[in-house]
Amino acid sequence: MAQDYRQVRLGKLEDLVAAGVHPHPERYERTHTLAEAAALDETVRGVRVAGRVIAKRDMGKNVFVKLQDFDGALQVMLARDALAEDPEESARQHKLFSKKVDLWDFVGVEGDMFRTRTGELTVRARGWSFLGKCLQPPPEKRLGIHDTELAWRQRYLDLVTNPQSRERFRLRTALVRAIRAALDREGFQEVETPVLCNKASGALARPFVSHHNALDMPVVLRIAPETYLKRLIVAGYDRVYEFARCFRNEGMDPSHLQDFTMLEYYVAYWNYEDNMRFTERLLREVIQEALGTLRIERGGRTIDFSGEWPRRSLREVIEEHAGIDIDAHPDADSLRAAIVARGVELENPGAGRGSLIDQLYKKTARGQLIQPTFIIRHPRDLSPLARASDDDPRTVDRFQLVVDTWEVVNAYSELVDPIDQRERLVEQAGLKAAGDDEAMELDEDYLLAMEHGMPPISGWGMGIDRIVALLSDAPNLRDVVWFPLMKPLGNIGGAPRTVLWAGEEALALGLYLADPPWLEVYALDGERVRHVSRGQQQPNKKARKKGEEGVLAFLRERARALANEGIGRELFVGEGRPLAALHELLPAVGGVGLADLLARLSESKFLAVENQARALARYVAALRSEVEA
RNA sequence: GGGGACGUAGCUCAGUCGGUAGAGCAGGAGAUUUUUAAUCUUCUGGUCGUGGGUUCGAGUCCCGCCGUCCUCACCA
């Protein structure tokens, strides 16, 4: 049916072309955006506006359409006798518009402002221009896209139909702009540091790993810009910042994305307390500017950014919510005993004291922190890049800003002592060697930079996606990312979904993978091979119970069924199975070329399945002619 | 990875107790001299995610798989 829509609309496009309309005009001269035009006086003449048709009401003589762009919408009226000087030409233009322009097409209109009988400001068209065709069926016009999956996969559908989504992204843009302007005013310089790195440094997280072909070396995508920005302080910058796209190869949930935007800045000569004061001022300013208020509604609760944000030590909040005074337990064993005594269950109770504190905090206190709160005094061994506190060397001079249980900002007085830093990184490297994927690597290049001298520094990082989601009452970070990463529809992780075209010459090809066993079906189309889904190709439980033979029987049966449906011939290919089993199957295609087939298979073993199929295509073609001959 | 929920027309959604798959929007044809979710006539559109099981009969009950979300775990 999508095909029907497309055919109808393609037909209309052809009709437009036949009527002398360019299907993809080069440009259109606007005098006003739709929002600007909507603010005009009703007497203004000679406006030219353009946008997407999101509503069309054809009254016979008059066609009313609503045009929309990102920031506004405006009604336009096309009357049968007003579209050209010549009445016949005007009628022709009217009919063309009425019959050939569909919802979601782009058009431009030239005309005069006026008010309709019902009082709506409207453009009375004196002429119209076709600007672009929508070939796909548009979403429901009033309700829009409600399926979150669809909204994420095809954001344009969401943005066109859902005003609240446009509002969220408008806020995101406005907030970033406000932050940039505020930092620039404060004497910061915006910089850019590498995304492709040798070491995953600056945070505790598992990186994405890739390979640099020309240099023939592994590279990782950055998990934080921190150590590069601090190198710039070594270089003499006082205040630097970067909106840094970062990548962490870890689990995802509504408050974590693999690919996210972090703002980090570093200031020479500040400590974390200077930074906390600045944070409060900066965020209040930019929230007020971008949002127009400091009080937001989120999940039915009011969150208030005005007033002074409480500063509470980790010790305090844990004592309040868990009833344990961590200072009374100077070592891991003692603290562990207290936690057990309180009946709090930790995931990793064998960890050291710092990690125990962290787990305890996350388990008991963090979930209660709704209003903006600074959490200070974190254990030293969780912050390998932070400066130890002069008051208590077991803690670091660090703060986090927590809002509605989300950690939004993380900042500290930076560790600037290269000797201490080396010791801590060696410690981390030890953890890594012991199997902790998230421990930091020893970053000699950074240590070398540190040894060239650092002033006191305070650094700061904020999750842009998180603050935007908080401020816009978005339940999931993916609601504030234009194109969040999604598993592709289609071949990944399941049966391919392409359907065989009717009458197409085809071939059924089973790829018998060891685990899980599976039958893949392809269509052979000249030189090309496509995936084809024909329902379930995976052996059911019953077949699997009978072991290998049952599985083979199942796959053979499926292939035979496909052949009976006219899909074509059978060919099984086994991988990771005894050759004998394969050999037994191959007679279905003549039992020739086994060695060649296996060679090709192993050659393409690490390619995607579809590539395997392509690699086999030539072989299959050869096989065919051989059989025919 | 554990637990829970969901998947029906292009979109938004109904579908009762297991008994002939529905509505609105969108789309086709027609009508319509200012409409506002325009209206009216008429028509089209379905692998009920997928495969199996139970049953005389499955969108509905059971199981496997695929996909998505939530939650727990993981996670500066």
XYZ file of C-alpha atoms in Angstrom, chain A residues 26-584:
559
model
C 16.421 25.765 -7.772
C 15.343 28.432 -5.303
C 12.481 30.537 -4.012
C 12.692 34.138 -2.965
C 10.929 34.656 0.367
C 10.080 38.003 1.877
C 9.110 36.581 5.272
C 9.362 33.377 7.220
C 5.978 32.026 8.235
C 6.390 33.298 11.779
C 7.327 36.740 10.480
C 4.400 36.811 8.099
C 2.072 35.674 10.866
C 3.066 38.802 12.784
C 2.278 41.141 9.893
C -0.588 43.575 9.687
C -3.519 42.357 7.627
C -3.065 45.149 5.140
C 0.419 44.191 3.994
C 0.655 43.371 0.314
C 3.162 41.495 -1.770
C 4.461 38.872 0.643
C 6.224 35.737 -0.502
C 6.231 32.813 1.893
C 7.141 29.160 1.635
C 6.735 26.007 3.656
C 5.353 22.541 3.915
C 1.653 21.917 3.387
C 0.385 20.374 6.611
C -3.346 20.872 6.073
C -5.409 21.233 2.951
C -9.079 22.136 2.800
C -10.437 22.263 -0.698
C -13.691 24.222 -0.814
C -14.081 24.097 -4.541
C -13.559 27.743 -5.384
C -11.078 28.347 -2.612
C -8.382 26.032 -1.370
C -7.134 26.694 2.136
C -3.795 25.263 3.103
C -1.693 25.596 6.187
C 2.003 26.022 5.591
C 4.483 25.151 8.305
C 8.192 25.599 8.820
C 10.298 24.940 11.917
C 9.283 28.105 13.724
C 5.821 28.914 12.520
C 2.749 28.245 10.470
C 0.429 30.332 8.353
C -2.752 29.818 6.390
C -2.858 30.522 2.694
C -5.921 30.801 0.484
C -5.853 30.083 -3.230
C -8.965 31.359 -4.998
C -9.881 30.143 -8.447
C -9.984 33.651 -9.953
C -7.028 35.254 -8.199
C -4.004 33.259 -9.280
C -3.261 35.079 -12.551
C -4.364 38.069 -14.619
C -5.874 35.817 -17.253
C -8.963 34.049 -15.861
C -8.250 30.867 -17.787
C -4.683 30.707 -16.578
C -5.855 31.409 -13.060
C -8.335 28.557 -13.226
C -5.629 26.295 -14.590
C -3.261 27.191 -11.747
C -6.031 26.626 -9.252
C -6.896 23.230 -10.616
C -3.250 22.212 -10.713
C -2.834 23.131 -7.064
C -6.109 21.590 -6.004
C -5.444 18.298 -7.750
C -1.699 17.852 -7.646
C -0.456 19.337 -4.397
C -0.557 16.919 -1.449
C 0.062 17.072 2.264
C 3.752 17.408 3.089
C 4.621 18.935 -0.287
C 6.563 22.189 -0.205
C 5.084 25.216 -1.911
C 5.759 28.923 -2.142
C 3.004 31.507 -2.329
C 2.967 35.138 -3.355
C 0.059 37.274 -2.270
C -1.454 39.737 0.160
C -2.303 39.478 3.817
C -5.961 39.531 4.781
C -8.339 38.207 7.388
C -10.829 35.497 6.612
C -14.445 35.629 7.657
C -13.480 33.738 10.811
C -10.696 36.182 11.542
C -7.630 34.145 10.712
C -4.695 36.002 9.261
C -4.148 34.498 5.825
C -2.225 35.066 2.632
C -4.525 35.535 -0.366
C -2.437 34.008 -3.130
C -1.822 35.813 -6.394
C 0.372 32.949 -7.508
C 1.994 29.808 -6.229
C 5.145 27.831 -6.864
C 5.698 24.151 -6.474
C 8.828 23.594 -4.379
C 9.036 19.895 -3.557
C 7.052 16.666 -3.540
C 6.510 14.287 -0.680
C 6.285 10.782 -2.092
C 5.548 9.027 1.198
C 2.295 8.872 3.120
C 2.443 11.487 5.865
C 1.691 10.642 9.511
C -1.626 11.311 11.168
C -2.164 15.031 10.760
C -3.489 15.972 14.203
C -2.061 13.331 16.496
C 1.350 13.055 14.873
C 3.829 10.362 15.684
C 3.297 8.794 19.100
C 5.393 5.701 18.627
C 8.710 6.598 20.308
C 10.587 4.110 18.201
C 9.325 5.735 15.026
C 10.036 9.199 16.404
C 13.666 8.212 17.039
C 14.207 6.308 13.825
C 12.560 8.941 11.626
C 12.982 12.123 13.610
C 11.691 14.274 10.767
C 8.252 12.710 11.176
C 8.366 13.603 14.850
C 9.649 17.127 14.312
C 7.067 17.994 11.706
C 4.113 16.631 13.643
C 4.981 17.166 17.312
C 5.290 20.753 18.541
C 6.674 19.626 21.911
C 9.509 17.872 20.148
C 10.318 20.995 18.145
C 10.228 22.868 21.436
C 12.740 20.493 23.015
C 15.214 20.866 20.205
C 14.694 24.606 20.114
C 15.580 24.597 23.817
C 18.655 22.512 23.174
C 19.905 24.941 20.567
C 19.048 27.954 22.710
C 20.750 26.515 25.780
C 23.953 25.706 23.938
C 23.935 29.164 22.418
C 23.396 30.770 25.828
C 26.173 28.732 27.422
C 28.583 29.557 24.649
C 27.758 33.236 24.893
C 28.113 33.244 28.685
C 31.463 31.459 28.640
C 32.740 33.733 25.900
C 31.707 36.737 27.987
C 33.620 35.305 30.931
C 36.825 35.197 28.914
C 36.804 31.514 27.957
C 38.171 30.336 24.647
C 36.455 27.581 22.750
C 38.765 24.861 21.477
C 38.581 21.470 19.815
C 40.562 18.421 20.882
C 40.916 14.965 19.299
C 38.139 12.435 19.085
C 40.408 9.692 17.773
C 42.994 8.964 20.440
C 45.647 6.479 21.413
C 44.445 6.230 24.969
C 41.008 6.337 26.545
C 41.805 8.918 29.149
C 40.036 11.378 31.391
C 37.273 9.189 32.778
C 36.546 5.712 34.007
C 34.774 4.056 31.094
C 35.191 1.465 28.401
C 35.965 3.021 25.009
C 34.961 2.165 21.471
C 37.951 0.728 19.674
C 38.717 1.202 16.004
C 41.664 0.830 13.691
C 43.592 3.432 11.783
C 44.479 1.908 8.434
C 47.139 4.300 7.207
C 48.999 4.271 10.498
C 48.138 0.629 11.098
C 47.422 1.147 14.756
C 44.484 0.820 17.092
C 42.641 3.990 18.010
C 39.937 4.638 20.556
C 37.151 7.178 20.473
C 37.517 9.634 23.308
C 35.604 9.042 26.503
C 36.324 12.586 27.730
C 38.284 15.610 26.494
C 39.772 16.203 29.942
C 43.448 15.457 29.544
C 43.706 17.363 26.267
C 42.032 20.407 27.728
C 44.444 20.313 30.652
C 47.332 20.136 28.218
C 46.030 23.444 26.929
C 46.310 24.901 30.421
C 49.924 23.745 30.341
C 50.100 25.565 27.016
C 49.145 28.810 28.715
C 45.403 29.047 28.212
C 43.603 30.398 31.306
C 40.079 29.382 30.456
C 39.151 26.868 27.802
C 36.019 24.972 26.969
C 34.817 22.425 24.466
C 31.468 20.997 23.524
C 32.820 17.495 23.237
C 31.082 14.595 21.612
C 32.156 11.600 23.703
C 31.687 7.877 23.277
C 31.479 5.200 25.914
C 30.961 1.572 25.068
C 28.727 0.744 27.984
C 25.168 -0.063 28.854
C 22.411 2.273 27.847
C 19.415 3.404 29.818
C 17.286 6.542 29.854
C 20.134 8.603 31.330
C 23.078 7.072 29.467
C 23.866 7.143 25.763
C 26.836 5.658 23.951
C 27.309 8.832 22.020
C 26.720 11.991 24.006
C 27.722 15.609 24.268
C 29.671 16.861 27.215
C 30.667 20.422 27.871
C 33.965 20.659 29.708
C 35.835 23.727 30.805
C 39.067 24.324 32.716
C 40.065 27.424 34.603
C 43.550 28.214 35.843
C 43.930 29.505 39.409
C 40.468 28.404 40.563
C 39.646 25.741 43.089
C 36.489 23.687 43.152
C 34.753 26.153 45.452
C 35.278 29.015 43.002
C 33.924 26.654 40.451
C 30.836 25.805 42.448
C 29.984 29.475 42.820
C 30.505 29.992 39.113
C 28.409 26.942 38.265
C 25.469 28.279 40.167
C 25.725 31.641 38.479
C 26.322 30.238 34.991
C 23.522 27.700 35.049
C 21.007 30.088 36.516
C 21.852 32.614 33.864
C 21.643 30.268 30.902
C 18.542 28.457 32.140
C 16.793 31.761 32.657
C 17.827 32.901 29.217
C 16.999 29.718 27.328
C 13.893 28.763 29.249
C 12.630 32.063 30.638
C 12.190 30.604 34.115
C 14.133 28.886 36.881
C 11.299 26.652 37.941
C 10.538 23.641 35.826
C 8.014 20.856 35.939
C 9.459 17.425 35.574
C 7.584 14.186 36.003
C 4.878 16.072 37.881
C 7.352 17.634 40.319
C 8.591 21.182 40.460
C 12.323 21.640 40.352
C 13.562 25.031 41.389
C 16.931 26.345 40.258
C 16.551 29.660 42.058
C 17.981 30.237 45.515
C 21.218 28.761 46.771
C 21.739 25.099 45.924
C 22.582 23.067 49.025
C 26.123 21.730 49.353
C 26.139 18.392 51.037
C 28.993 16.026 51.614
C 28.752 12.446 50.522
C 29.106 11.578 54.200
C 26.074 13.675 55.116
C 23.707 12.333 52.501
C 24.757 8.754 53.149
C 24.268 9.207 56.844
C 20.858 10.687 56.220
C 19.630 8.018 53.808
C 21.550 4.941 54.895
C 22.155 5.674 58.546
C 25.842 4.945 58.228
C 28.602 7.378 59.123
C 31.334 6.528 56.664
C 33.929 8.431 58.662
C 33.373 6.013 61.537
C 34.605 3.239 59.252
C 38.103 4.053 58.120
C 38.688 0.806 56.274
C 36.785 -1.318 53.795
C 36.130 -4.237 56.140
C 34.622 -2.071 58.837
C 32.438 -0.214 56.330
C 31.367 -3.451 54.691
C 30.325 -4.807 58.077
C 28.260 -1.696 58.748
C 26.582 -1.971 55.352
C 25.764 -5.615 55.920
C 24.468 -4.788 59.397
C 22.134 -2.199 57.840
C 20.868 -4.805 55.424
C 21.889 -2.837 52.331
C 22.704 -5.145 49.444
C 25.574 -4.074 47.246
C 26.381 -5.471 43.840
C 30.085 -5.555 44.423
C 30.614 -5.917 48.170
C 34.191 -7.081 47.689
C 35.324 -3.662 46.436
C 37.566 -1.211 48.234
C 36.361 1.492 50.611
C 35.934 4.184 47.978
C 33.852 1.982 45.739
C 31.783 0.845 48.727
C 30.986 4.453 49.536
C 30.073 5.110 45.939
C 27.817 2.071 45.768
C 26.205 2.972 49.057
C 25.532 6.504 47.837
C 24.021 5.374 44.572
C 21.966 2.714 46.248
C 20.507 4.834 49.027
C 20.959 8.581 48.639
C 21.178 9.613 45.019
C 17.687 8.437 44.166
C 16.325 10.909 46.726
C 18.037 13.986 45.381
C 15.462 15.916 43.386
C 16.217 19.608 43.856
C 19.558 20.878 42.550
C 22.153 19.735 45.071
C 25.932 19.884 45.140
C 27.435 16.660 46.425
C 30.994 17.166 47.681
C 33.859 15.232 49.246
C 34.180 12.067 47.189
C 36.622 9.288 48.025
C 40.038 9.716 46.489
C 40.309 6.366 44.727
C 37.239 7.059 42.590
C 38.719 10.228 41.187
C 42.157 9.519 39.767
C 42.455 12.970 38.216
C 41.195 15.038 41.149
C 43.223 16.839 43.761
C 43.280 15.316 47.228
C 41.728 17.518 49.849
C 44.166 19.304 52.145
C 41.765 18.714 55.047
C 41.302 15.004 54.480
C 43.586 13.285 51.988
C 41.167 10.368 51.704
C 38.762 12.656 49.894
C 39.152 14.921 46.909
C 38.110 18.489 46.226
C 35.271 17.573 43.968
C 31.600 18.330 43.475
C 28.760 16.900 41.507
C 25.521 18.667 40.742
C 22.601 16.277 41.060
C 19.177 17.205 39.724
C 16.225 14.845 39.818
C 18.595 11.965 40.664
C 20.733 12.614 37.571
C 24.369 13.614 37.821
C 24.470 16.647 35.601
C 27.795 18.246 36.472
C 31.014 16.778 37.740
C 33.886 19.036 38.659
C 36.932 19.265 40.865
C 40.137 20.938 41.767
C 42.464 19.258 39.332
C 45.367 17.139 40.351
C 48.364 19.054 39.015
C 51.191 17.148 40.714
C 52.760 14.879 38.063
C 54.368 12.649 40.697
C 51.093 12.001 42.491
C 49.318 11.663 39.153
C 51.756 9.001 38.034
C 51.222 7.043 41.213
C 47.478 7.135 40.803
C 47.611 6.149 37.183
C 49.928 3.268 37.981
C 47.336 2.199 40.500
C 44.652 2.422 37.806
C 46.812 0.519 35.346
C 47.112 -2.189 37.948
C 43.327 -2.401 38.170
C 43.132 -2.543 34.414
C 45.675 -5.328 34.247
C 43.595 -7.119 36.846
C 40.655 -7.031 34.459
C 38.835 -3.781 35.210
C 37.890 -2.528 31.716
C 36.973 0.865 33.023
C 40.176 1.655 34.860
C 42.304 4.336 33.276
C 45.359 3.634 31.241
C 48.760 5.025 32.048
C 48.888 8.071 29.794
C 52.568 8.963 29.447
C 51.884 11.720 26.975
C 49.660 13.467 29.494
C 52.171 12.959 32.314
C 54.865 14.489 30.131
C 52.689 17.540 29.601
C 52.050 17.795 33.346
C 55.750 17.756 34.065
C 56.055 20.984 32.100
C 54.199 22.753 34.854
C 50.591 23.392 35.769
C 49.005 26.156 37.803
C 46.117 25.402 40.152
C 43.192 24.357 37.957
C 39.562 23.647 38.420
C 37.820 21.616 35.753
C 34.175 21.023 35.068
C 32.019 18.792 32.903
C 28.307 18.809 32.195
C 26.164 16.403 30.217
C 24.415 18.585 27.659
C 21.921 15.886 26.771
C 21.059 15.422 30.418
C 20.528 19.068 31.250
C 18.370 19.512 28.156
C 16.344 16.416 29.011
C 15.880 17.660 32.567
C 14.829 21.114 31.477
C 12.428 19.852 28.829
C 10.838 17.129 30.930
C 12.091 14.461 28.537
C 12.077 11.039 30.159
C 14.835 9.646 27.949
C 18.037 11.214 26.636
C 17.130 9.980 23.192
C 14.286 12.467 23.198
C 16.802 15.314 23.029
C 19.230 13.796 20.535
C 18.251 14.438 16.969
C 19.208 11.000 15.690
C 19.850 8.518 18.480
C 21.571 5.285 17.573
C 19.064 2.502 17.010
C 19.444 -1.067 16.008
C 18.795 -1.097 12.283
C 15.619 -2.691 11.095
C 16.294 -5.591 8.825
C 19.017 -8.162 8.892
C 20.645 -7.527 12.202
C 19.905 -10.117 14.816
C 17.018 -11.729 13.059
C 15.427 -12.909 9.898
C 15.926 -10.504 7.049
C 12.801 -8.737 6.028
C 13.112 -8.182 2.339
C 10.390 -9.880 0.414
C 10.926 -11.567 -2.876
C 9.432 -9.651 -5.756
C 6.815 -11.548 -7.672
C 8.121 -13.435 -10.654
C 11.728 -12.810 -9.783
C 14.194 -15.490 -10.628
C 15.392 -16.735 -7.343
C 17.383 -19.188 -5.384
C 17.004 -20.589 -1.912
C 20.283 -20.762 -0.103
C 20.657 -22.142 3.361
C 23.529 -21.061 5.516
C 23.745 -23.558 8.282
C 25.435 -21.743 11.116
C 26.582 -23.763 14.079
C 24.991 -21.707 16.809
C 22.238 -20.814 16.458
C 21.348 -22.962 13.491
C 19.675 -20.890 10.864
C 18.536 -20.968 7.297
C 19.181 -17.846 5.301
C 17.347 -17.347 2.056
C 18.525 -15.254 -0.837
C 17.239 -14.197 -4.177
C 19.676 -14.373 -7.028
C 19.146 -11.543 -9.459
C 21.758 -11.533 -12.174
C 24.977 -10.694 -10.382
C 23.268 -9.470 -7.254
C 22.140 -11.496 -4.306
C 19.580 -10.187 -1.873
C 18.324 -11.443 1.422
C 14.815 -12.793 1.324
C 12.677 -13.546 4.297
C 10.269 -16.382 4.041
C 9.077 -16.748 7.579
C 10.812 -18.784 10.179
C 14.027 -20.391 9.142
C 15.196 -21.253 12.610
C 14.646 -24.792 13.809
C 12.008 -24.970 16.483
C 12.452 -26.492 19.866
C 11.181 -29.857 18.768
C 13.682 -30.064 15.940
C 16.484 -28.971 18.214
C 15.599 -31.606 20.766
C 16.426 -34.250 18.199
C 19.889 -32.838 17.926
C 21.823 -32.267 14.786
C 19.753 -34.616 12.707
C 16.534 -32.955 13.707
C 17.968 -29.567 12.880
C 19.178 -30.713 9.500
C 15.832 -32.301 8.781
C 14.084 -29.092 9.715
C 16.268 -26.953 7.509
C 15.986 -29.375 4.638
C 12.226 -29.399 5.025
C 12.088 -25.607 5.041
C 14.226 -25.413 1.945
C 12.015 -27.925 0.190
C 8.944 -25.904 1.154
C 10.562 -22.800 -0.266
C 11.386 -24.632 -3.457
C 7.752 -25.743 -3.686
C 6.648 -22.145 -3.308
C 8.658 -21.397 -6.375
C 11.485 -19.688 -4.554
C 13.890 -21.816 -6.478
C 16.542 -24.392 -5.996
C 18.077 -25.554 -2.796
C 21.611 -25.119 -1.700
C 22.862 -25.733 1.772
C 26.110 -24.444 3.108
C 27.375 -25.553 6.459
C 29.813 -23.761 8.674
C 31.515 -25.123 11.758
C 30.080 -28.559 11.124
C 31.571 -31.854 10.022
C 32.237 -31.979 6.328
C 30.328 -35.220 6.109
C 27.115 -33.475 7.069
C 27.698 -30.910 4.386
C 28.509 -33.425 1.794
C 25.297 -35.214 2.540
